[in-house]
Amino acid sequence: MAEGSAPIGGIEISADAAAASRRANYALAVLFIVTMLNFLDRQVISIVAEPIKRDLGLSDTQLGLMTGLSFAVFYTTLAIPLAALADRWNRSRIIAIAIAVWSLMTVLCGLAGNFVQLFVARVGVGVGEAGSAPASHSLIADLFPAERRAGALGIMGAAVPVGAFIAYAGGGYITEIFSWRAAFMLAGLPGILIALVIWFTVPDPRGKVSLAKAFQPAVGETTLRTALLELSRKPAYWHLVAAGVLVQFVSYGLASFYGGLFVRVHGMNYGELGWKLGVMVGLTGGFGAWFGGKVGDMIGKRDPVLPLLVSGLVLMIAAPGMIAAIYAGNANLAIALLGFPTFAATFYFGPSFAAVQALASDRTRAMAVAIYLMVAGLIGLGIGPVFVGGLSDYFAGGNPDLEASALQQALMILALFNLWAGFHYWRVWVWMKQKRA
């Protein structure tokens, strides 16, 4: 280019920026679908839990093990090595392989003939889903600048309630018309197609890196030990982890027994329950994730830590709303009141994960997300449903006539954990304010 042609150069720069923005937005759209399918395949078991309980003769504790711990053990522990791989290899490839694995295992859930087979298939779903989130978050962090990152992560977080809507509405309808087995099979099949879309159409900005090279040790590479050493000096990160544990403890503990609550207490059929729950979760959860991301971007410009304090306050307000829903006099009122905890359970997504990315260094982004997801998932997702199921069985004392009230008591106790989560967000806010002072 000749000297003095700055305007042309300026146009070229703008064109490059526009092309990069289009690539980033396309990748975000595809990752939205990935996250949607992630939670569809993960949560469809919630709406079909009651017919599985009756068909296979399970207790509430076994339901908790099947919906939570079976999925969480490998989902959380494999997240660390797969996050380490995501820091070195092609993240699009990792996500594509992950979705293909978990989709196949979801189909196999529909073929299970007993508790052990279903438990093992759910373990397989967790194995597949372990590779998705850390690589997705790391990819988003590279594709979007810091000032747009919370909004992008909030949009991706909005896929969670959309996936849950499809799981509840579609799963309930299919279970009512056909069977719980058909619900699993239809939930798993679309993931195979999306895996191919990611593999061939979503390039990683990192470029082509061979798998053999990715496994070669690099000088100064980030390991779990070095990541933990770096993050151990940042108490705010661990308060974020603790808050994430408690949010997931409540949300997954509640979601795992949606069917039990409404079928036992209110006598709803699965088709009606599915679409009503789906609409509630889709609207309030989707709005919560979107609004949380927008709040993170808007008020975060003026005060980067204020969105975290707002997240804590939202969770604390959600506790009485959840208790009111559990003891509501009719099913429609109960579903409406559940909008409070559902909104709170997604509002935190954008501000929290933006804070995780801000606290981590460039080389520990994926690892920081993986550690967060490992601890939050293993305790929150893994133990939350078992906690509710165990309490419910304890309060019922083996009496089938007490199953409804026993489950209500267990869920009421669960709601109080939202207050504890709010405390940890307050501690994050205090620490980060002190560091900025």
XYZ file of C-alpha atoms in Angstrom:
437
model
C 0.000 0.000 0.000
C 1.351 3.450 -0.874
C 2.080 6.019 1.749
C -0.729 8.426 2.453
C -3.451 5.823 1.990
C -4.532 5.851 5.637
C -8.245 6.000 4.800
C -7.962 2.756 2.853
C -5.990 1.239 5.693
C -8.653 2.447 8.094
C -11.334 0.751 5.975
C -9.324 -2.454 5.948
C -8.963 -2.369 9.709
C -12.704 -1.799 10.102
C -13.456 -4.650 7.714
C -11.153 -6.949 9.672
C -12.820 -5.918 12.920
C -16.261 -6.524 11.437
C -15.234 -9.959 10.177
C -13.791 -10.842 13.575
C -17.018 -9.694 15.244
C -19.091 -11.863 12.890
C -16.896 -14.887 13.628
C -17.196 -14.268 17.361
C -20.989 -13.889 17.183
C -21.335 -17.038 15.070
C -19.214 -19.011 17.518
C -21.326 -17.651 20.387
C -24.518 -18.746 18.599
C -23.177 -22.270 18.115
C -21.937 -22.444 21.710
C -25.390 -21.297 22.812
C -26.816 -24.395 21.090
C -24.092 -26.571 22.643
C -24.911 -25.274 26.131
C -28.636 -25.702 25.442
C -28.141 -29.341 24.466
C -25.814 -29.796 27.432
C -28.592 -28.899 29.848
C -31.294 -30.612 27.811
C -29.461 -33.928 28.053
C -28.512 -33.292 31.665
C -31.946 -32.206 32.888
C -34.379 -34.373 30.960
C -33.953 -36.918 33.738
C -35.607 -34.479 36.178
C -38.984 -34.540 34.448
C -38.915 -38.321 33.952
C -37.628 -39.159 37.442
C -41.040 -40.077 38.857
C -41.969 -42.572 36.105
C -38.458 -44.052 36.385
C -38.961 -44.358 40.153
C -42.225 -46.254 39.659
C -40.992 -48.327 36.709
C -37.686 -49.422 38.263
C -38.824 -49.382 41.916
C -36.346 -46.787 43.205
C -36.187 -44.801 46.461
C -35.745 -41.002 46.613
C -32.129 -41.529 47.648
C -31.536 -43.616 44.522
C -33.199 -40.895 42.469
C -30.757 -38.408 43.975
C -27.809 -40.674 43.197
C -29.017 -41.195 39.634
C -29.745 -37.537 38.868
C -26.780 -36.031 40.710
C -23.824 -38.087 41.877
C -23.689 -40.478 38.898
C -23.349 -37.519 36.555
C -21.164 -35.343 38.765
C -18.293 -37.683 39.698
C -16.635 -37.908 36.281
C -18.110 -34.646 34.999
C -16.191 -32.793 37.665
C -12.989 -34.816 37.952
C -12.389 -35.070 34.192
C -12.924 -31.318 33.819
C -9.391 -30.664 35.132
C -7.355 -32.707 32.606
C -9.695 -31.678 29.794
C -9.296 -28.018 30.784
C -5.525 -28.469 30.722
C -5.901 -29.877 27.215
C -8.141 -26.930 26.289
C -5.330 -24.558 27.263
C -3.097 -26.212 24.655
C -5.173 -27.895 21.925
C -7.985 -26.937 19.564
C -10.966 -26.056 21.743
C -13.508 -26.528 18.932
C -12.341 -30.122 18.514
C -12.675 -30.773 22.253
C -16.233 -29.391 22.328
C -17.270 -31.416 19.259
C -15.950 -34.689 20.698
C -17.550 -33.936 24.061
C -21.032 -33.345 22.660
C -20.855 -36.500 20.525
C -19.993 -38.605 23.591
C -22.636 -37.190 25.925
C -25.345 -37.353 23.239
C -24.673 -41.051 22.624
C -24.759 -41.797 26.359
C -28.078 -39.938 26.709
C -29.551 -42.263 24.094
C -28.205 -45.232 26.086
C -30.017 -43.939 29.204
C -33.243 -44.722 27.378
C -32.141 -48.333 26.916
C -31.305 -48.957 30.606
C -33.161 -51.829 32.255
C -32.231 -51.282 35.916
C -30.699 -48.792 38.345
C -27.088 -49.879 37.721
C -27.363 -49.589 33.940
C -28.983 -46.159 34.184
C -26.370 -45.049 36.721
C -23.537 -46.096 34.372
C -25.143 -44.366 31.382
C -25.482 -41.183 33.422
C -21.797 -41.469 34.306
C -21.137 -41.518 30.556
C -23.182 -38.343 30.071
C -21.009 -36.684 32.713
C -17.820 -37.900 31.017
C -18.892 -36.259 27.755
C -20.084 -32.994 29.269
C -16.835 -32.564 31.236
C -15.058 -31.359 28.113
C -17.521 -28.678 27.072
C -17.664 -25.830 29.605
C -13.959 -25.064 30.233
C -13.154 -25.081 26.512
C -16.258 -22.976 25.724
C -15.454 -20.358 28.358
C -11.837 -20.148 27.252
C -12.922 -19.752 23.622
C -15.365 -16.971 24.510
C -12.647 -15.181 26.498
C -10.412 -15.143 23.408
C -13.147 -14.129 20.976
C -14.663 -11.241 22.980
C -12.939 -8.244 24.600
C -13.165 -7.803 28.368
C -15.877 -5.130 28.132
C -18.200 -7.541 26.248
C -17.250 -10.756 28.024
C -19.887 -10.748 30.799
C -22.599 -10.113 28.222
C -21.342 -12.944 25.997
C -21.149 -15.338 28.941
C -24.600 -14.185 30.038
C -25.992 -15.032 26.584
C -24.354 -18.447 26.789
C -25.810 -18.822 30.285
C -29.272 -18.058 28.883
C -29.000 -21.336 26.981
C -29.273 -23.161 30.315
C -32.966 -22.364 30.924
C -33.735 -22.796 27.211
C -32.288 -26.305 27.390
C -34.200 -26.891 30.597
C -37.418 -25.660 28.920
C -37.021 -28.176 26.104
C -36.117 -30.897 28.611
C -39.190 -30.246 30.752
C -41.763 -29.407 28.092
C -40.571 -31.908 25.500
C -39.636 -34.575 28.036
C -42.964 -34.312 29.829
C -44.964 -34.446 26.607
C -42.996 -37.378 25.183
C -43.228 -39.259 28.486
C -46.988 -38.703 28.624
C -47.528 -39.810 25.011
C -44.838 -42.468 24.665
C -42.438 -43.263 27.556
C -39.520 -41.948 29.561
C -37.215 -44.061 27.377
C -38.310 -42.210 24.234
C -37.626 -38.877 25.984
C -33.977 -39.831 26.533
C -33.484 -41.046 22.979
C -34.970 -37.966 21.330
C -32.971 -35.685 23.641
C -29.656 -37.278 22.677
C -29.889 -37.526 18.887
C -29.500 -33.816 17.849
C -26.083 -33.565 19.503
C -24.449 -35.721 16.815
C -25.322 -33.146 14.128
C -24.155 -30.197 16.238
C -20.848 -31.961 16.876
C -20.228 -32.010 13.118
C -21.192 -28.316 12.804
C -18.649 -27.342 15.468
C -15.910 -29.530 14.034
C -16.175 -28.051 10.533
C -17.420 -24.455 11.010
C -16.068 -23.041 14.301
C -12.326 -22.370 14.026
C -10.208 -21.836 17.121
C -8.325 -18.475 17.066
C -5.350 -20.415 18.380
C -5.017 -22.066 14.971
C -4.176 -25.646 14.134
C -2.303 -27.494 16.870
C -1.646 -31.216 16.559
C -2.851 -33.438 19.370
C 0.638 -34.922 19.717
C 2.101 -31.446 20.211
C -0.626 -30.560 22.699
C 0.417 -33.469 24.910
C 4.104 -32.502 24.830
C 5.215 -30.837 28.063
C 5.958 -27.156 27.559
C 8.345 -24.949 29.466
C 6.433 -23.109 32.167
C 3.136 -24.799 31.285
C 0.196 -24.381 33.612
C -0.573 -27.483 35.649
C -3.256 -28.074 38.244
C -0.621 -27.493 40.922
C 0.559 -24.164 39.497
C -3.022 -23.026 38.873
C -3.986 -23.853 42.463
C -0.860 -22.057 43.703
C -1.783 -18.936 41.754
C -5.451 -19.038 42.767
C -4.664 -19.815 46.418
C -3.459 -16.225 46.757
C -6.890 -14.939 45.704
C -9.532 -15.568 48.401
C -12.174 -13.960 46.185
C -11.864 -16.855 43.754
C -12.585 -19.404 46.478
C -15.568 -17.424 47.741
C -16.861 -17.503 44.156
C -16.365 -21.265 44.162
C -18.214 -21.593 47.481
C -21.093 -19.503 46.143
C -21.194 -21.654 43.008
C -21.320 -24.800 45.139
C -24.333 -23.503 47.040
C -26.183 -22.180 43.982
C -25.848 -25.557 42.274
C -26.649 -27.402 45.505
C -30.008 -25.624 45.629
C -30.839 -25.518 41.924
C -30.012 -29.154 41.154
C -31.495 -30.405 44.415
C -34.755 -28.652 43.540
C -34.768 -29.559 39.835
C -34.156 -33.244 40.533
C -37.436 -33.409 42.452
C -39.668 -31.138 40.370
C -41.597 -34.205 39.268
C -41.883 -35.548 42.808
C -43.139 -32.211 44.168
C -45.855 -31.620 41.583
C -46.950 -35.199 40.994
C -47.072 -36.157 44.682
C -48.345 -32.886 46.171
C -50.522 -31.507 43.364
C -51.320 -34.632 41.323
C -50.249 -33.138 37.973
C -49.701 -35.283 34.882
C -46.312 -35.196 33.158
C -47.466 -33.441 30.005
C -49.023 -30.498 31.872
C -46.161 -30.346 34.360
C -43.550 -30.404 31.603
C -44.789 -27.469 29.562
C -45.680 -25.316 32.575
C -42.312 -25.908 34.211
C -40.629 -25.401 30.853
C -42.269 -22.023 30.283
C -41.438 -20.884 33.813
C -37.802 -22.017 33.626
C -37.351 -20.725 30.077
C -38.737 -17.258 30.829
C -37.424 -16.554 34.325
C -34.174 -18.459 33.949
C -33.454 -17.059 30.493
C -34.236 -13.526 31.619
C -32.101 -14.009 34.737
C -29.041 -15.071 32.733
C -29.504 -12.307 30.155
C -30.229 -9.627 32.752
C -27.332 -10.758 34.954
C -24.963 -10.435 31.993
C -26.340 -6.991 31.123
C -26.058 -5.844 34.734
C -22.484 -7.125 34.768
C -21.624 -5.124 31.650
C -23.520 -1.950 32.600
C -22.777 -1.378 36.276
C -19.486 -3.237 35.973
C -18.094 -0.361 33.901
C -18.551 1.951 36.859
C -17.753 -0.551 39.595
C -16.483 -3.997 38.415
C -17.307 -5.747 41.698
C -20.825 -4.385 42.267
C -22.508 -7.046 40.041
C -21.257 -9.713 42.461
C -22.906 -8.007 45.415
C -26.140 -7.737 43.431
C -25.920 -11.475 42.655
C -25.716 -12.232 46.374
C -28.705 -10.042 47.198
C -30.780 -11.704 44.469
C -30.009 -15.140 45.920
C -30.972 -14.091 49.437
C -34.309 -12.726 48.214
C -34.918 -16.022 46.375
C -34.922 -18.117 49.582
C -38.369 -17.046 50.881
C -39.758 -17.240 47.349
C -38.692 -20.855 47.072
C -40.232 -21.760 50.439
C -43.504 -20.078 49.435
C -43.516 -22.120 46.214
C -42.951 -25.401 48.048
C -45.965 -24.837 50.287
C -48.213 -23.051 47.760
C -51.864 -24.067 47.818
C -52.095 -24.965 44.137
C -49.781 -26.060 41.349
C -50.027 -22.932 39.177
C -49.134 -20.645 42.068
C -46.257 -22.944 43.015
C -44.838 -22.841 39.486
C -45.141 -19.040 39.362
C -43.367 -18.633 42.700
C -40.565 -20.926 41.553
C -39.670 -18.127 39.152
C -37.844 -16.366 42.021
C -35.228 -19.071 42.709
C -34.959 -19.892 38.999
C -34.161 -16.261 38.143
C -31.575 -16.156 40.926
C -29.975 -19.447 39.843
C -29.065 -17.972 36.422
C -28.566 -14.276 37.238
C -25.166 -15.006 38.799
C -23.780 -16.691 35.675
C -22.389 -13.720 33.725
C -20.986 -11.712 36.673
C -19.485 -14.783 38.359
C -17.706 -16.258 35.359
C -16.545 -12.834 34.200
C -15.011 -12.440 37.673
C -13.358 -15.859 37.395
C -11.799 -14.821 34.074
C -10.667 -11.500 35.578
C -9.054 -13.212 38.574
C -7.264 -15.826 36.451
C -4.198 -15.169 34.320
C -4.198 -15.753 30.564
C -2.702 -19.238 30.964
C -5.082 -20.375 33.717
C -8.435 -19.261 32.285
C -9.696 -22.704 31.326
C -8.138 -24.275 34.419
C -9.782 -21.709 36.721
C -13.188 -22.509 35.187
C -12.504 -26.242 35.455
C -11.543 -26.034 39.136
C -14.657 -23.939 39.799
C -16.870 -26.419 37.941
C -15.186 -29.422 39.559
C -15.784 -28.273 43.127
C -19.194 -26.703 42.474
C -20.327 -29.690 40.448
C -19.030 -32.433 42.714
C -20.604 -30.935 45.827
C -23.511 -28.943 44.395
C -24.672 -31.145 41.543
C -23.356 -34.388 43.038
C -24.572 -34.035 46.621
C -27.551 -31.636 46.311
C -30.020 -34.182 44.849
C -28.757 -36.911 47.208
C -29.190 -34.522 50.160
C -32.817 -33.861 49.216
C -33.554 -37.512 48.473
C -31.970 -38.708 51.708
C -33.836 -36.137 53.805
C -37.096 -36.997 52.060
C -36.647 -40.727 52.762
C -35.742 -39.925 56.378
C -38.799 -37.731 56.966
C -41.098 -40.256 55.240
C -39.758 -43.121 57.358
C -40.806 -45.685 54.755
C -44.454 -44.584 54.827
C -45.736 -43.982 51.261
C -48.485 -41.708 52.616
C -45.833 -39.272 53.898
C -43.795 -39.046 50.688
C -45.346 -35.728 49.624
C -44.952 -33.851 52.931
C -41.503 -35.356 53.509
C -40.282 -34.017 50.173
C -41.678 -30.575 50.995
C -39.753 -30.545 54.291
C -36.526 -31.549 52.547
C -36.915 -28.834 49.897
C -37.698 -26.182 52.512
C -34.381 -26.901 54.247
C -32.644 -26.782 50.865
C -33.981 -23.247 50.205
C -32.015 -21.856 53.175
C -28.716 -22.573 51.419
C -29.419 -19.552 49.187
C -28.726 -17.317 52.190
C -25.328 -18.945 52.652
C -24.502 -18.324 48.973
C -25.340 -14.643 49.425
C -22.799 -14.422 52.235
C -19.990 -15.637 49.962
C -20.825 -13.082 47.281
C -20.599 -10.395 49.935
C -17.132 -11.701 50.881
C -16.024 -11.572 47.226
C -17.239 -7.988 47.025
C -15.342 -7.014 50.190
C -12.059 -8.628 49.056
C -12.130 -7.163 45.557
C -13.020 -3.697 46.867
C -10.049 -3.868 49.220
C -7.704 -4.913 46.395
C -8.866 -1.975 44.269
C -8.558 0.546 47.111
